Coordinates of C-alpha atoms in Angstrom, one line a residue:
X293 CA 12.5 -4.5 12.0
X294 CA 12.1 -7.9 10.6
X295 CA 9.4 -9.0 12.8
X296 CA 7.4 -6.3 11.9
X297 CA 7.8 -6.7 8.0
X298 CA 7.0 -10.4 8.6
X299 CA 3.3 -9.5 10.2
X300 CA 3.0 -7.0 7.0
X301 CA 3.5 -9.8 4.7
X302 CA 1.2 -12.1 6.6
X303 CA -1.7 -9.6 7.8
X304 CA -1.8 -7.4 5.2
X305 CA -0.6 -10.4 2.1
X306 CA 2.0 -7.5 0.9
X307 CA 4.8 -9.4 -1.3
X308 CA 8.3 -10.3 -0.4
X309 CA 9.3 -7.2 -2.5
X310 CA 8.0 -5.1 -0.8
X311 CA 8.9 -6.3 2.9
X312 CA 12.4 -6.2 1.2
X313 CA 12.2 -2.7 0.1
X314 CA 10.8 -2.0 3.5
X315 CA 13.9 -3.6 5.6
X316 CA 15.9 -2.1 3.2
X317 CA 15.3 1.7 4.1
X318 CA 14.7 0.6 7.6
X319 CA 18.5 -0.4 7.4
X320 CA 19.3 2.6 5.8
X321 CA 17.8 5.3 8.2
X322 CA 18.9 3.3 11.2
X323 CA 21.4 5.2 10.6
X324 CA 20.0 8.5 12.0
X325 CA 18.9 6.7 15.3
X326 CA 22.6 5.0 15.4
X327 CA 23.9 8.8 15.0
X328 CA 22.1 9.7 17.6
X329 CA 22.1 7.2 20.5
X330 CA 25.7 6.0 20.6
X331 CA 28.9 7.4 21.4
X332 CA 31.2 4.3 20.5
X333 CA 31.7 3.1 17.4
X334 CA 32.4 -0.4 18.8
X335 CA 29.0 -0.5 20.1
X336 CA 27.7 1.5 17.1
X337 CA 28.2 -1.3 14.6
X338 CA 26.1 -3.9 16.8
X339 CA 22.8 -3.8 15.5
X340 CA 24.3 -3.9 11.8
X341 CA 26.1 -6.8 12.5
X342 CA 24.3 -9.2 14.1
X343 CA 21.7 -8.4 11.2
X344 CA 24.7 -9.6 8.5
X345 CA 24.0 -12.9 10.7
X346 CA 19.8 -12.7 10.5
X347 CA 20.2 -12.2 7.0
X348 CA 22.5 -15.2 6.1
X349 CA 19.9 -17.0 8.1
X350 CA 17.3 -16.1 6.4
X351 CA 19.0 -16.5 3.4
X352 CA 20.0 -20.5 3.5
X353 CA 17.4 -21.4 5.9
X354 CA 14.1 -19.5 4.5
X355 CA 14.1 -18.1 8.2
X356 CA 12.3 -15.0 7.2
X357 CA 10.0 -15.3 4.4
X358 CA 9.8 -11.6 3.9
X359 CA 13.1 -11.7 3.2
X360 CA 13.3 -14.6 1.3
X361 CA 13.2 -14.2 -3.1
X362 CA 13.8 -17.7 -3.8
X363 CA 17.9 -16.7 -5.0
X364 CA 19.6 -18.6 -3.3
X365 CA 22.7 -16.7 -5.1
X366 CA 21.4 -13.4 -4.1
X367 CA 24.1 -12.0 -1.3
X368 CA 22.5 -8.3 -1.6
X369 CA 20.3 -8.1 2.3
X370 CA 24.1 -9.2 3.6
X371 CA 26.2 -6.9 1.4
X372 CA 23.8 -3.5 2.7
X373 CA 24.5 -4.2 6.0
X374 CA 28.0 -5.3 5.6
X375 CA 28.5 -2.0 4.0
X376 CA 26.5 0.3 6.9
X377 CA 29.5 -1.7 9.3
X378 CA 32.5 -0.2 7.6
X379 CA 31.2 3.0 6.5
X380 CA 29.9 3.6 10.6
X381 CA 33.7 2.4 11.2
X382 CA 35.3 4.5 9.3
X383 CA 33.4 7.8 9.2
X384 CA 31.8 7.5 13.0
X385 CA 34.1 10.8 13.9
X386 CA 32.1 12.8 10.6
X387 CA 28.0 11.5 12.0
X388 CA 26.7 13.5 8.6
X389 CA 29.2 11.8 5.9
X390 CA 28.4 8.2 7.4
X391 CA 24.7 9.2 7.0
X392 CA 24.8 10.6 4.0
X393 CA 26.8 8.0 2.0
X394 CA 24.0 5.2 3.2
X395 CA 21.0 7.6 1.8
X396 CA 21.9 6.9 -2.2
X397 CA 21.4 2.9 -1.6
X398 CA 19.0 3.6 0.9
X399 CA 16.5 5.7 -0.6
X400 CA 17.9 5.8 -4.3
X401 CA 18.2 2.4 -5.2
X402 CA 15.2 0.8 -3.6
X403 CA 12.4 3.7 -5.5
X404 CA 14.6 3.1 -8.7
X405 CA 13.3 -0.3 -8.5
X406 CA 9.8 0.3 -7.9
X407 CA 10.0 3.2 -10.3
X408 CA 11.7 0.8 -13.0
X409 CA 9.4 -2.3 -12.2
X410 CA 6.1 0.0 -12.5
X411 CA 6.5 2.8 -14.8
X412 CA 10.4 1.7 -16.7
X413 CA 9.4 2.3 -21.0
X414 CA 13.4 3.2 -21.9
X415 CA 15.4 0.1 -20.8
X416 CA 19.3 -0.4 -21.0
X417 CA 21.7 -2.8 -20.4
X418 CA 24.9 -2.4 -19.4
X419 CA 27.1 -6.1 -19.2
X420 CA 24.6 -8.2 -17.8
X421 CA 22.6 -5.2 -16.1
X422 CA 19.6 -4.2 -17.0
X423 CA 18.0 -0.7 -15.9
X424 CA 15.6 1.8 -16.8
X425 CA 15.8 5.5 -17.7
X426 CA 13.2 6.1 -15.6
X427 CA 14.5 3.6 -12.7
X428 CA 18.4 5.7 -12.8
X429 CA 16.8 9.2 -13.2
X430 CA 14.9 8.1 -10.2
X431 CA 17.9 6.8 -8.8
X432 CA 19.6 10.3 -8.9
X433 CA 16.8 12.7 -7.7
X434 CA 15.8 10.4 -4.9
X435 CA 19.3 9.7 -4.0
X436 CA 20.3 13.3 -3.8
X437 CA 17.1 14.7 -1.6
X438 CA 18.5 11.6 0.5
X439 CA 21.6 12.6 0.6
X440 CA 21.5 16.5 1.5
X441 CA 19.5 16.3 4.4
X442 CA 21.8 14.9 6.6
X443 CA 24.2 17.5 5.0
X444 CA 22.9 20.3 6.4
X445 CA 20.9 18.9 9.1
X446 CA 22.9 17.1 11.2
X447 CA 24.9 19.0 13.8
X448 CA 28.0 17.8 13.2
X449 CA 28.2 19.5 9.8
X450 CA 29.6 22.6 8.9
X451 CA 28.3 22.7 5.5
X452 CA 26.7 25.9 3.5
X453 CA 23.4 25.3 2.1
X454 CA 24.7 25.5 -1.7
X455 CA 27.9 24.1 -1.1
X456 CA 25.8 20.7 0.6
X457 CA 23.3 21.0 -2.2
X458 CA 26.4 20.7 -4.9
X459 CA 28.0 17.7 -3.3
X460 CA 24.6 15.9 -2.8
X461 CA 24.3 15.8 -6.9
X462 CA 27.4 14.9 -7.4
X463 CA 27.3 12.4 -4.6
X464 CA 23.9 11.2 -6.3
X465 CA 25.0 11.1 -10.0
X466 CA 27.8 9.0 -9.4
X467 CA 26.0 6.2 -7.4
X468 CA 23.5 6.5 -10.1
X469 CA 26.5 5.4 -13.0
X470 CA 27.7 3.3 -10.4
X471 CA 24.7 1.5 -10.0
X472 CA 24.0 1.1 -13.3
X473 CA 26.8 -0.4 -14.4
X474 CA 26.6 -2.8 -10.5
X475 CA 26.2 -6.7 -11.3
X476 CA 23.0 -7.1 -9.8
X477 CA 23.2 -7.9 -5.6
X478 CA 27.1 -5.9 -5.9
X479 CA 26.0 -2.1 -5.8
X480 CA 24.5 -3.1 -2.0
X481 CA 28.9 -2.8 -1.9
X482 CA 29.6 -0.9 -5.2
X483 CA 27.2 2.2 -4.0
X484 CA 27.8 3.2 -0.6
X485 CA 31.3 2.9 -0.8
X486 CA 31.8 5.2 -4.0
X487 CA 29.1 7.5 -1.8
X488 CA 31.0 7.6 0.7
X489 CA 34.2 7.7 -1.2
X490 CA 32.7 10.8 -3.3
X491 CA 31.9 12.9 -0.1
X492 CA 35.0 12.5 1.9
X493 CA 37.1 14.1 -1.9
X494 CA 34.6 16.9 -2.0

């Protein structure tokens, strides 16, 4: 995954921001492959735990240019696979909720950042966090769609379509609000956690 991103960065001269988004989405989407390929959670969390070590190496030693931001204090690339590992362990018996919990951060956060940077016009600040209204709306809409898919398609889900639509919308809305309040990088912890909590409670 990181090798592909590093290759794209060198071959196509893509920015580090692009390759980081590519890796971020790829990590989140691995959830689908994980619940399909593994039978035991003890083995399922090995890739995400390994990725934590790889990201730590990249962050502190600059091992992979595709992951670097030049901001040594930003631990978001470690926090997301950490969240992935914890949610995998806790929700392993409910694969549809496991995957759905990771989707607002996987797609919502990545697309929100792109939209906010490119067409963001209406900006607001909450504490030290600065967000665009356009980005937050993208976070909600893309998170809604991405959360809905596993709730209606994965075999472990018994949800009716209308119920799944409502639950996905509520999850995405709460995730977007929490993301807006989260300090930079911490949303990789707070968004998956709140998404999982909402899905379990609903």
